[in-house]
Each structure stands twice: as C-alpha cells, then as structure tokens.
Amino acid sequence: MQDYKRLAELVQERIDGFLAHKQSELQPLGSEISELLTASRNFLSGGKRFRALCVALGFRAVKPISFDLPLSRSAHSVILAATSLEFFHAAALVHDDVIDNSDTRRGLPAVHRSFEGLHRQQRWRGSAEEFGLAAAMLIGDLLQSWSDEIMQQALHIAPTEITKRAREHYNRMRTEVALGQYLDVLEEQYQGFADHDTQMDRSTRVLLYKSAKYSVEQPLLIGAALAGASLEAEKTLSRYGIPAGVAFQLRDDVLGVFGDTEVTGKPSGDDLIQGKRTVLATIAREKLQGPHRRLFDDMHGDPEMNPEQLAMLQRTIRDSGALEQVEKMISGNVSLAHREARGVEIHADAVESLINFADRLATRNS
C-alpha cells in the first residue's frame, strides 16, 4: 500500500497545482471569487482517496504501473484521471449536502452552511440561507466542470486508441450518479415505506447507482481502460467492483445509524433523523412487528428526535437482527469481490491489492 500512499500524495499535488493555476488565471474576475476558490481548496484537502485508488487499481489489474520518479506517460495519465475523480467526488458531496440539508461534512460546516455564515458575518442583504445554497450549488458545478477539464488532460496524454473507452466510462459514471441521486430524492417524497420487496428493490437501486458503482466499479473501469483492458478484463473488474461497492455503501448505511460522530464527522444516527430508507432501515422495519413497527414508523425521519429517542431507535434496530443481517450481506459481497479478484483476467500484481481494498472498504469506520 506504500505505492498507493505515494499516489495520494501525487493526487494532492495535482489538486493544489490546479487550484493555484486557477487562482492566477481567474484573478481578473476580482477578489470576490476568492471565497469560492478557498472553499474548493479546503474541501479537496485530505480524504480517503478511494476513487483515486480505484483508478490505479484498475490500471494495475491489466498491467504493472509505478509512481516512482520519473513518472511514465501512463502514470501521468492515471494520476490526472484519479485527480479528476476527486474533483467529481467533491462536487457530488457538496450537492449531496444541499439536497440532504446537512449541517456538517467531515466535522466542519457543510459548504452551504459556511457561505450562509459568511453572509451573516458580512451583514449582506437578502436571505443568508438562499445565498448559502446558491453558492454551494455553483461550487459543485464548478468542481464538476474542473473534473471534466482534468479528465480531458488525462485522456490527451493517453494513447488515442484507448481514450474512447475511458471517456465512455467517465460519462456513464456521471450520468448514473445524477440519476441515482434523483432516485434518492424521489424516495424521500413517498409517504412511507412500500411493501418490503418493492422497498428493498428501490433502496438497493439507490445504493447501487448513487454510490456503489461510482465509488468503485466505474473508477476501476476508467483505470483499466487507460491500460488498454480487454472487454473480458473489464467484465471481471465489474464483477469485482459492484459487490465491493455494495459492501462499501452498506457499511456507509451502518455508519449512518451507528457511527461515532468524532470519527465520521457526521451526527450519529443522521440517517434515522433524516428518514433515509436505506437497506438497513428497510430490513429493520420488516423484522419489527405490531407496536415495535409503529414506534419505528413514528420515530424514523422525525427531525425533533431527542438523544434518548435516537438511542432507543438505534437499540431497536440492533435488537431486531437487522444489523446482523446487513453485516452478513457485507461479508457476502466482500467474498464475491475476493473471488473475482482472483480471476484469470486480473494481472497477478493486482490480486492481493484488490482483495485488501475490498476488505478496507467493508471494515472502515468513517
């Protein structure tokens, strides 16, 4: 994993360099835009870099790559593609916080809350809340635009014959994330849970398209395409990436209910307060009967829920056996990913890294 630590450092260097260039390039627009650039820089500092790592893993699954200096042309292309996905991920999180009306991200005020605070601090006219929302949406749009710009740079470096496939995966990822986010928003408009089978189908589709595929499968495929992967190799990586991504998001669902605020940077039980109909919540509701289910329905999504009620709802979900079932689902998906990582289409140098990565996705605590 030392090589991937080096990758994270190189990606951060590219992020810092790109933003420094933009700051200079956009100087004629005036000092007013500095707040947007500062917010972008702060949001892109640090993070787990899972998607960047996936790009490198996807390439390495097809052929070896080194991030030692001097960097090869392929390494430059992979680093730029990985940087592009970090910009895209940042944009998705900024927009997601607006959609979910979240107050915090990584233990700090969400971007829209930060700009809302700026408006109040400066005592500007109009609505501070509306200004915060507008600024955050524009920052998200800006980050998406920059993601595309950086991906163009990555594909310009890569040999012409392989760029088409990488671009197709990138475009598909962007489309699926937007539609997955819409499915999530739509889910919140329904009056309540559907019958169990219908609800599980809807919750699983949100999980898959809003997060699982774009977090693991599509970044892997972009990296593999940059290495000139065969269609068979891409299919194997998809069969690895989807269960690994599902395990990743199921763990996220668990953390959204039981996570430690000090570690996750998000309020404990936030998914319960927001009324997210996740796979975990859907399974828990199905297991509860009579007054216990009615209590769950009354409390789930209550923005006025106090800490004692939240603790009781968390305990109810745990006691129902839903958490145990989701943990088994996570383990099952990791096992599927392990099996595909050992496939004949995967380069031997990448097998252990892919197996370790699936484990890391499934056991994270933030």
Short mmCIF file of N, CA, C and O in Angstrom, two decimals, residues 208-333:
data_model
loop_
_atom_site.label_atom_id
_atom_site.label_comp_id
_atom_site.label_asym_id
_atom_site.label_seq_id
_atom_site.Cartn_x
_atom_site.Cartn_y
_atom_site.Cartn_z
N LEU A 208 -26.95 1.34 -5.29
CA LEU A 208 -26.11 0.94 -6.41
C LEU A 208 -25.70 2.12 -7.28
O LEU A 208 -24.51 2.31 -7.60
N TYR A 209 -26.68 2.94 -7.66
CA TYR A 209 -26.39 3.98 -8.65
C TYR A 209 -25.95 5.30 -8.05
O TYR A 209 -25.24 6.07 -8.70
N LYS A 210 -26.35 5.58 -6.82
CA LYS A 210 -25.90 6.82 -6.20
C LYS A 210 -24.48 6.69 -5.67
O LYS A 210 -23.73 7.68 -5.62
N SER A 211 -24.09 5.48 -5.29
CA SER A 211 -22.80 5.36 -4.62
C SER A 211 -21.94 4.19 -5.08
O SER A 211 -20.80 4.37 -5.48
N ALA A 212 -22.48 2.96 -5.04
CA ALA A 212 -21.64 1.77 -5.20
C ALA A 212 -20.88 1.74 -6.52
O ALA A 212 -19.67 1.50 -6.55
N LYS A 213 -21.59 2.01 -7.62
CA LYS A 213 -20.94 1.92 -8.93
C LYS A 213 -19.94 3.05 -9.14
O LYS A 213 -18.83 2.84 -9.63
N TYR A 214 -20.28 4.26 -8.73
CA TYR A 214 -19.37 5.38 -8.98
C TYR A 214 -18.21 5.41 -7.99
O TYR A 214 -17.16 5.98 -8.28
N SER A 215 -18.38 4.75 -6.84
CA SER A 215 -17.30 4.74 -5.85
C SER A 215 -16.23 3.72 -6.19
O SER A 215 -15.06 3.92 -5.86
N VAL A 216 -16.61 2.60 -6.84
CA VAL A 216 -15.65 1.52 -7.06
C VAL A 216 -15.63 1.07 -8.52
O VAL A 216 -14.59 1.16 -9.20
N GLU A 217 -16.76 0.59 -9.04
CA GLU A 217 -16.74 -0.04 -10.35
C GLU A 217 -16.26 0.90 -11.47
O GLU A 217 -15.33 0.56 -12.22
N GLN A 218 -16.89 2.06 -11.59
CA GLN A 218 -16.54 2.95 -12.71
C GLN A 218 -15.12 3.49 -12.63
O GLN A 218 -14.42 3.54 -13.65
N PRO A 219 -14.62 3.91 -11.45
CA PRO A 219 -13.21 4.30 -11.38
C PRO A 219 -12.26 3.16 -11.77
O PRO A 219 -11.24 3.40 -12.43
N LEU A 220 -12.57 1.93 -11.37
CA LEU A 220 -11.76 0.79 -11.78
C LEU A 220 -11.74 0.66 -13.30
O LEU A 220 -10.68 0.43 -13.91
N LEU A 221 -12.91 0.81 -13.91
CA LEU A 221 -13.01 0.65 -15.36
C LEU A 221 -12.30 1.77 -16.10
O LEU A 221 -11.73 1.55 -17.17
N ILE A 222 -12.32 2.98 -15.55
CA ILE A 222 -11.58 4.08 -16.17
C ILE A 222 -10.08 3.76 -16.15
O ILE A 222 -9.38 3.91 -17.16
N GLY A 223 -9.59 3.31 -15.00
CA GLY A 223 -8.18 2.94 -14.91
C GLY A 223 -7.82 1.80 -15.84
O GLY A 223 -6.78 1.83 -16.52
N ALA A 224 -8.68 0.80 -15.90
CA ALA A 224 -8.43 -0.35 -16.77
C ALA A 224 -8.42 0.07 -18.23
O ALA A 224 -7.59 -0.40 -19.02
N ALA A 225 -9.33 0.95 -18.61
CA ALA A 225 -9.39 1.43 -19.99
C ALA A 225 -8.10 2.16 -20.36
O ALA A 225 -7.59 2.02 -21.48
N LEU A 226 -7.56 2.93 -19.42
CA LEU A 226 -6.31 3.64 -19.67
C LEU A 226 -5.15 2.67 -19.89
O LEU A 226 -4.14 3.03 -20.51
N ALA A 227 -5.29 1.45 -19.38
CA ALA A 227 -4.27 0.43 -19.58
C ALA A 227 -4.53 -0.42 -20.82
O ALA A 227 -3.78 -1.34 -21.11
N GLY A 228 -5.62 -0.09 -21.55
CA GLY A 228 -5.95 -0.85 -22.75
C GLY A 228 -6.57 -2.20 -22.46
O GLY A 228 -6.33 -3.18 -23.17
N ALA A 229 -7.41 -2.27 -21.42
CA ALA A 229 -8.01 -3.54 -21.00
C ALA A 229 -8.89 -4.15 -22.08
O ALA A 229 -9.54 -3.44 -22.86
N SER A 230 -8.93 -5.48 -22.11
CA SER A 230 -9.87 -6.20 -22.96
C SER A 230 -11.26 -6.11 -22.36
O SER A 230 -11.43 -5.80 -21.17
N LEU A 231 -12.28 -6.40 -23.16
CA LEU A 231 -13.65 -6.40 -22.64
C LEU A 231 -13.82 -7.45 -21.55
O LEU A 231 -14.56 -7.25 -20.59
N GLU A 232 -13.12 -8.59 -21.68
CA GLU A 232 -13.21 -9.63 -20.66
C GLU A 232 -12.63 -9.15 -19.34
O GLU A 232 -13.17 -9.43 -18.27
N ALA A 233 -11.50 -8.43 -19.41
CA ALA A 233 -10.91 -7.89 -18.18
C ALA A 233 -11.85 -6.87 -17.54
O ALA A 233 -12.00 -6.84 -16.31
N GLU A 234 -12.48 -6.04 -18.37
CA GLU A 234 -13.43 -5.06 -17.82
C GLU A 234 -14.62 -5.76 -17.16
O GLU A 234 -15.08 -5.32 -16.10
N LYS A 235 -15.11 -6.83 -17.76
CA LYS A 235 -16.23 -7.56 -17.17
C LYS A 235 -15.85 -8.15 -15.82
O LYS A 235 -16.63 -8.13 -14.86
N THR A 236 -14.62 -8.67 -15.72
CA THR A 236 -14.16 -9.22 -14.45
C THR A 236 -14.07 -8.12 -13.39
O THR A 236 -14.48 -8.31 -12.24
N LEU A 237 -13.55 -6.96 -13.78
CA LEU A 237 -13.45 -5.85 -12.83
C LEU A 237 -14.83 -5.34 -12.42
O LEU A 237 -15.02 -4.93 -11.27
N SER A 238 -15.81 -5.39 -13.32
CA SER A 238 -17.18 -5.03 -12.95
C SER A 238 -17.73 -6.02 -11.93
O SER A 238 -18.39 -5.62 -10.96
N ARG A 239 -17.46 -7.30 -12.16
CA ARG A 239 -17.95 -8.31 -11.23
C ARG A 239 -17.26 -8.21 -9.87
O ARG A 239 -17.82 -8.63 -8.86
N TYR A 240 -16.07 -7.64 -9.85
CA TYR A 240 -15.40 -7.34 -8.57
C TYR A 240 -15.94 -6.03 -8.00
O TYR A 240 -16.26 -5.93 -6.81
N GLY A 241 -16.02 -5.01 -8.84
CA GLY A 241 -16.31 -3.66 -8.37
C GLY A 241 -17.70 -3.47 -7.81
O GLY A 241 -17.89 -2.73 -6.84
N ILE A 242 -18.69 -4.16 -8.41
CA ILE A 242 -20.06 -3.96 -7.92
C ILE A 242 -20.25 -4.52 -6.51
O ILE A 242 -20.72 -3.78 -5.62
N PRO A 243 -19.89 -5.77 -6.21
CA PRO A 243 -20.04 -6.22 -4.82
C PRO A 243 -19.14 -5.46 -3.85
O PRO A 243 -19.55 -5.20 -2.71
N ALA A 244 -17.94 -5.08 -4.28
CA ALA A 244 -17.08 -4.28 -3.39
C ALA A 244 -17.73 -2.94 -3.10
O ALA A 244 -17.71 -2.45 -1.97
N GLY A 245 -18.34 -2.33 -4.12
CA GLY A 245 -19.03 -1.05 -3.94
C GLY A 245 -20.28 -1.18 -3.09
O GLY A 245 -20.60 -0.30 -2.28
N VAL A 246 -21.00 -2.29 -3.24
CA VAL A 246 -22.19 -2.54 -2.41
C VAL A 246 -21.76 -2.68 -0.95
O VAL A 246 -22.40 -2.12 -0.05
N ALA A 247 -20.69 -3.43 -0.70
CA ALA A 247 -20.17 -3.57 0.67
C ALA A 247 -19.80 -2.20 1.24
O ALA A 247 -20.08 -1.90 2.41
N PHE A 248 -19.17 -1.38 0.41
CA PHE A 248 -18.79 -0.02 0.81
C PHE A 248 -20.01 0.78 1.25
O PHE A 248 -20.02 1.42 2.30
N GLN A 249 -21.09 0.75 0.44
CA GLN A 249 -22.25 1.56 0.76
C GLN A 249 -23.07 0.98 1.90
O GLN A 249 -23.65 1.72 2.70
N LEU A 250 -23.13 -0.34 1.99
CA LEU A 250 -23.81 -0.95 3.14
C LEU A 250 -23.11 -0.55 4.45
O LEU A 250 -23.77 -0.29 5.46
N ARG A 251 -21.77 -0.51 4.41
CA ARG A 251 -21.04 -0.05 5.59
C ARG A 251 -21.38 1.41 5.87
O ARG A 251 -21.53 1.82 7.03
N ASP A 252 -21.53 2.20 4.82
CA ASP A 252 -21.91 3.60 4.99
C ASP A 252 -23.29 3.71 5.65
O ASP A 252 -23.51 4.57 6.50
N ASP A 253 -24.20 2.82 5.25
CA ASP A 253 -25.54 2.81 5.86
C ASP A 253 -25.46 2.48 7.35
O ASP A 253 -26.18 3.06 8.17
N VAL A 254 -24.59 1.53 7.70
CA VAL A 254 -24.41 1.18 9.11
C VAL A 254 -23.84 2.38 9.88
O VAL A 254 -24.31 2.71 10.98
N LEU A 255 -22.84 3.05 9.29
CA LEU A 255 -22.24 4.21 9.95
C LEU A 255 -23.24 5.36 10.06
O LEU A 255 -23.17 6.15 11.01
N GLY A 256 -24.17 5.45 9.11
CA GLY A 256 -25.19 6.49 9.16
C GLY A 256 -26.16 6.32 10.30
O GLY A 256 -26.86 7.27 10.69
N VAL A 257 -26.20 5.12 10.88
CA VAL A 257 -27.07 4.84 12.02
C VAL A 257 -26.28 4.72 13.31
O VAL A 257 -26.67 5.26 14.35
N PHE A 258 -25.14 4.04 13.26
CA PHE A 258 -24.39 3.72 14.48
C PHE A 258 -23.01 4.37 14.55
O PHE A 258 -22.25 4.12 15.49
N GLY A 259 -22.64 5.19 13.56
CA GLY A 259 -21.29 5.75 13.51
C GLY A 259 -20.98 6.69 14.65
O GLY A 259 -21.86 7.33 15.23
N ASP A 260 -19.69 6.78 14.97
CA ASP A 260 -19.18 7.68 16.00
C ASP A 260 -18.96 9.06 15.38
O ASP A 260 -18.15 9.21 14.46
N THR A 261 -19.63 10.06 15.89
CA THR A 261 -19.54 11.41 15.34
C THR A 261 -18.11 11.91 15.29
O THR A 261 -17.71 12.58 14.32
N GLU A 262 -17.33 11.59 16.31
CA GLU A 262 -15.94 12.05 16.36
C GLU A 262 -15.10 11.47 15.23
O GLU A 262 -14.10 12.06 14.82
N VAL A 263 -15.51 10.31 14.73
CA VAL A 263 -14.76 9.64 13.67
C VAL A 263 -15.32 9.97 12.29
O VAL A 263 -14.59 10.26 11.35
N THR A 264 -16.66 9.93 12.16
CA THR A 264 -17.29 10.13 10.84
C THR A 264 -17.41 11.59 10.45
O THR A 264 -17.48 11.92 9.27
N GLY A 265 -17.45 12.48 11.45
CA GLY A 265 -17.65 13.90 11.15
C GLY A 265 -19.10 14.23 10.85
O GLY A 265 -19.40 15.36 10.46
N LYS A 266 -20.00 13.27 11.02
CA LYS A 266 -21.44 13.48 10.80
C LYS A 266 -22.17 13.12 12.09
O LYS A 266 -21.72 12.27 12.85
N PRO A 267 -23.32 13.76 12.37
CA PRO A 267 -24.06 13.44 13.58
C PRO A 267 -24.44 11.96 13.65
O PRO A 267 -24.83 11.37 12.65
N SER A 268 -24.31 11.36 14.81
CA SER A 268 -24.69 9.97 15.00
C SER A 268 -26.19 9.80 14.74
O SER A 268 -27.00 10.60 15.19
N GLY A 269 -26.52 8.76 13.99
CA GLY A 269 -27.93 8.49 13.70
C GLY A 269 -28.54 9.44 12.68
O GLY A 269 -29.78 9.52 12.57
N ASP A 270 -27.71 10.13 11.92
CA ASP A 270 -28.20 11.14 10.98
C ASP A 270 -29.19 10.55 9.96
O ASP A 270 -30.18 11.19 9.61
N ASP A 271 -28.93 9.32 9.51
CA ASP A 271 -29.84 8.69 8.54
C ASP A 271 -31.22 8.44 9.13
O ASP A 271 -32.23 8.49 8.41
N LEU A 272 -31.28 8.17 10.44
CA LEU A 272 -32.57 7.95 11.10
C LEU A 272 -33.33 9.27 11.24
O LEU A 272 -34.54 9.32 11.01
N ILE A 273 -32.63 10.31 11.60
CA ILE A 273 -33.26 11.63 11.76
C ILE A 273 -33.78 12.13 10.42
O ILE A 273 -34.87 12.70 10.33
N GLN A 274 -33.00 11.89 9.35
CA GLN A 274 -33.41 12.33 8.02
C GLN A 274 -34.44 11.39 7.39
O GLN A 274 -35.03 11.73 6.35
N GLY A 275 -34.65 10.24 7.99
CA GLY A 275 -35.65 9.30 7.46
C GLY A 275 -35.19 8.58 6.21
O GLY A 275 -36.01 8.23 5.34
N LYS A 276 -33.89 8.31 6.08
CA LYS A 276 -33.36 7.60 4.91
C LYS A 276 -33.88 6.16 4.91
O LYS A 276 -33.71 5.43 5.89
N ARG A 277 -34.47 5.77 3.77
CA ARG A 277 -34.99 4.40 3.66
C ARG A 277 -33.90 3.50 3.07
O ARG A 277 -34.00 3.03 1.93
N THR A 278 -32.85 3.33 3.84
CA THR A 278 -31.72 2.52 3.41
C THR A 278 -32.08 1.04 3.48
O THR A 278 -33.13 0.65 4.02
N VAL A 279 -31.18 0.21 2.98
CA VAL A 279 -31.38 -1.24 3.08
C VAL A 279 -31.46 -1.64 4.56
O VAL A 279 -32.31 -2.46 4.94
N LEU A 280 -30.60 -1.06 5.40
CA LEU A 280 -30.63 -1.38 6.83
C LEU A 280 -31.97 -1.02 7.45
O LEU A 280 -32.57 -1.83 8.18
N ALA A 281 -32.48 0.18 7.17
CA ALA A 281 -33.76 0.60 7.73
C ALA A 281 -34.90 -0.26 7.20
O ALA A 281 -35.83 -0.62 7.95
N THR A 282 -34.84 -0.63 5.93
CA THR A 282 -35.89 -1.45 5.32
C THR A 282 -35.94 -2.84 5.96
O THR A 282 -37.03 -3.36 6.25
N ILE A 283 -34.78 -3.43 6.17
CA ILE A 283 -34.73 -4.76 6.80
C ILE A 283 -35.21 -4.67 8.24
O ILE A 283 -35.97 -5.54 8.71
N ALA A 284 -34.79 -3.64 8.96
CA ALA A 284 -35.20 -3.48 10.35
C ALA A 284 -36.72 -3.38 10.46
O ALA A 284 -37.34 -4.03 11.30
N ARG A 285 -37.32 -2.57 9.60
CA ARG A 285 -38.78 -2.40 9.65
C ARG A 285 -39.51 -3.70 9.39
O ARG A 285 -40.52 -4.01 10.02
N GLU A 286 -39.01 -4.49 8.43
CA GLU A 286 -39.64 -5.76 8.11
C GLU A 286 -39.58 -6.72 9.29
O GLU A 286 -40.51 -7.51 9.52
N LYS A 287 -38.51 -6.66 10.07
CA LYS A 287 -38.35 -7.57 11.20
C LYS A 287 -39.18 -7.17 12.42
O LYS A 287 -39.46 -8.00 13.28
N LEU A 288 -39.55 -5.90 12.47
CA LEU A 288 -40.34 -5.43 13.60
C LEU A 288 -41.83 -5.69 13.35
O LEU A 288 -42.31 -5.59 12.23
N GLN A 289 -42.53 -6.00 14.40
CA GLN A 289 -43.96 -6.31 14.29
C GLN A 289 -44.76 -5.45 15.25
O GLN A 289 -44.24 -4.98 16.26
N GLY A 290 -46.06 -5.30 14.95
CA GLY A 290 -47.01 -4.66 15.86
C GLY A 290 -46.55 -3.31 16.37
O GLY A 290 -46.18 -2.43 15.60
N PRO A 291 -46.56 -3.13 17.71
CA PRO A 291 -46.24 -1.82 18.29
C PRO A 291 -44.79 -1.39 18.01
O PRO A 291 -44.51 -0.20 17.92
N HIS A 292 -43.89 -2.36 17.86
CA HIS A 292 -42.49 -2.01 17.58
C HIS A 292 -42.36 -1.37 16.19
O HIS A 292 -41.61 -0.41 16.01
N ARG A 293 -43.10 -1.90 15.21
CA ARG A 293 -43.06 -1.29 13.88
C ARG A 293 -43.72 0.08 13.89
O ARG A 293 -43.23 1.01 13.25
N ARG A 294 -44.82 0.21 14.61
CA ARG A 294 -45.50 1.52 14.68
C ARG A 294 -44.58 2.55 15.33
O ARG A 294 -44.53 3.71 14.90
N LEU A 295 -43.84 2.13 16.37
CA LEU A 295 -42.89 3.03 17.01
C LEU A 295 -41.79 3.44 16.03
O LEU A 295 -41.41 4.62 15.95
N PHE A 296 -41.31 2.46 15.27
CA PHE A 296 -40.28 2.74 14.26
C PHE A 296 -40.81 3.75 13.24
O PHE A 296 -40.12 4.73 12.92
N ASP A 297 -42.02 3.54 12.75
CA ASP A 297 -42.59 4.45 11.75
C ASP A 297 -42.79 5.85 12.31
O ASP A 297 -42.61 6.85 11.59
N ASP A 298 -43.16 5.93 13.59
CA ASP A 298 -43.38 7.24 14.20
C ASP A 298 -42.08 8.02 14.37
O ASP A 298 -42.06 9.25 14.20
N MET A 299 -41.01 7.32 14.70
CA MET A 299 -39.75 7.98 15.03
C MET A 299 -38.84 8.18 13.82
O MET A 299 -38.10 9.15 13.75
N HIS A 300 -38.88 7.27 12.87
CA HIS A 300 -37.99 7.33 11.72
C HIS A 300 -38.30 8.58 10.89
O HIS A 300 -39.40 8.78 10.41
N GLY A 301 -37.29 9.46 10.75
CA GLY A 301 -37.48 10.69 9.99
C GLY A 301 -38.02 11.85 10.80
O GLY A 301 -38.39 12.88 10.23
N ASP A 302 -38.01 11.72 12.14
CA ASP A 302 -38.50 12.80 12.99
C ASP A 302 -37.35 13.78 13.27
O ASP A 302 -36.41 13.45 14.00
N PRO A 303 -37.40 14.98 12.70
CA PRO A 303 -36.29 15.93 12.90
C PRO A 303 -36.17 16.42 14.33
O PRO A 303 -35.14 16.98 14.72
N GLU A 304 -37.23 16.22 15.14
CA GLU A 304 -37.22 16.66 16.53
C GLU A 304 -36.79 15.54 17.48
O GLU A 304 -36.88 15.70 18.70
N MET A 305 -36.31 14.43 16.94
CA MET A 305 -35.91 13.31 17.77
C MET A 305 -34.82 13.72 18.76
O MET A 305 -33.81 14.31 18.37
N ASN A 306 -35.03 13.43 20.04
CA ASN A 306 -34.02 13.78 21.04
C ASN A 306 -33.03 12.64 21.21
O ASN A 306 -33.25 11.52 20.71
N PRO A 307 -31.91 12.86 21.90
CA PRO A 307 -30.88 11.82 22.03
C PRO A 307 -31.38 10.52 22.64
O PRO A 307 -30.94 9.43 22.24
N GLU A 308 -32.28 10.62 23.59
CA GLU A 308 -32.80 9.40 24.22
C GLU A 308 -33.65 8.60 23.23
O GLU A 308 -33.55 7.36 23.16
N GLN A 309 -34.47 9.28 22.45
CA GLN A 309 -35.27 8.59 21.44
C GLN A 309 -34.39 7.98 20.36
O GLN A 309 -34.64 6.87 19.90
N LEU A 310 -33.35 8.71 19.97
CA LEU A 310 -32.43 8.19 18.96
C LEU A 310 -31.76 6.93 19.47
O LEU A 310 -31.65 5.93 18.74
N ALA A 311 -31.29 6.96 20.71
CA ALA A 311 -30.63 5.77 21.29
C ALA A 311 -31.60 4.59 21.33
O ALA A 311 -31.21 3.44 21.08
N MET A 312 -32.86 4.86 21.64
CA MET A 312 -33.85 3.79 21.68
C MET A 312 -34.09 3.21 20.30
O MET A 312 -34.18 1.99 20.12
N LEU A 313 -34.15 4.07 19.27
CA LEU A 313 -34.37 3.59 17.91
C LEU A 313 -33.15 2.79 17.43
O LEU A 313 -33.31 1.75 16.77
N GLN A 314 -31.96 3.26 17.76
CA GLN A 314 -30.75 2.51 17.41
C GLN A 314 -30.76 1.12 18.07
O GLN A 314 -30.43 0.12 17.43
N ARG A 315 -31.15 1.08 19.33
CA ARG A 315 -31.21 -0.19 20.06
C ARG A 315 -32.26 -1.11 19.46
O ARG A 315 -32.05 -2.32 19.32
N THR A 316 -33.39 -0.54 19.05
CA THR A 316 -34.46 -1.34 18.44
C THR A 316 -33.97 -1.98 17.14
O THR A 316 -34.25 -3.16 16.88
N ILE A 317 -33.25 -1.21 16.34
CA ILE A 317 -32.72 -1.74 15.07
C ILE A 317 -31.71 -2.85 15.34
O ILE A 317 -31.73 -3.91 14.70
N ARG A 318 -30.83 -2.62 16.31
CA ARG A 318 -29.83 -3.64 16.64
C ARG A 318 -30.50 -4.92 17.15
O ARG A 318 -30.16 -6.02 16.72
N ASP A 319 -31.47 -4.76 18.06
CA ASP A 319 -32.14 -5.92 18.64
C ASP A 319 -33.00 -6.68 17.64
O ASP A 319 -33.27 -7.87 17.83
N SER A 320 -33.42 -6.00 16.57
CA SER A 320 -34.27 -6.66 15.57
C SER A 320 -33.51 -7.72 14.77
O SER A 320 -34.12 -8.58 14.13
N GLY A 321 -32.19 -7.64 14.80
CA GLY A 321 -31.38 -8.55 13.99
C GLY A 321 -31.02 -7.97 12.62
O GLY A 321 -30.30 -8.61 11.84
N ALA A 322 -31.50 -6.74 12.33
CA ALA A 322 -31.23 -6.13 11.02
C ALA A 322 -29.74 -5.83 10.84
O ALA A 322 -29.18 -6.05 9.76
N LEU A 323 -29.10 -5.33 11.90
CA LEU A 323 -27.67 -5.02 11.80
C LEU A 323 -26.88 -6.29 11.51
O LEU A 323 -25.99 -6.29 10.64
N GLU A 324 -27.20 -7.35 12.20
CA GLU A 324 -26.51 -8.63 11.96
C GLU A 324 -26.70 -9.10 10.53
O GLU A 324 -25.77 -9.58 9.88
N GLN A 325 -27.92 -8.95 9.99
CA GLN A 325 -28.18 -9.37 8.61
C GLN A 325 -27.39 -8.53 7.62
O GLN A 325 -26.84 -9.06 6.64
N VAL A 326 -27.32 -7.22 7.85
CA VAL A 326 -26.56 -6.36 6.94
C VAL A 326 -25.07 -6.69 7.02
O VAL A 326 -24.37 -6.68 5.99
N GLU A 327 -24.58 -7.00 8.20
CA GLU A 327 -23.17 -7.40 8.33
C GLU A 327 -22.90 -8.66 7.51
O GLU A 327 -21.84 -8.78 6.88
N LYS A 328 -23.83 -9.59 7.50
CA LYS A 328 -23.68 -10.80 6.68
C LYS A 328 -23.71 -10.46 5.19
O LYS A 328 -22.98 -11.05 4.40
N MET A 329 -24.55 -9.49 4.82
CA MET A 329 -24.60 -9.05 3.42
C MET A 329 -23.27 -8.43 3.02
O MET A 329 -22.77 -8.65 1.91
N ILE A 330 -22.69 -7.64 3.92
CA ILE A 330 -21.38 -7.03 3.64
C ILE A 330 -20.34 -8.12 3.44
O ILE A 330 -19.58 -8.10 2.46
N SER A 331 -20.31 -9.09 4.34
CA SER A 331 -19.33 -10.18 4.23
C SER A 331 -19.52 -10.98 2.95
O SER A 331 -18.55 -11.36 2.29
N GLY A 332 -20.78 -11.22 2.59
CA GLY A 332 -21.06 -11.97 1.36
C GLY A 332 -20.59 -11.24 0.13
O GLY A 332 -20.02 -11.84 -0.79
N ASN A 333 -20.79 -9.92 0.09
CA ASN A 333 -20.33 -9.14 -1.06
C ASN A 333 -18.81 -9.07 -1.12
O ASN A 333 -18.22 -9.10 -2.21
#
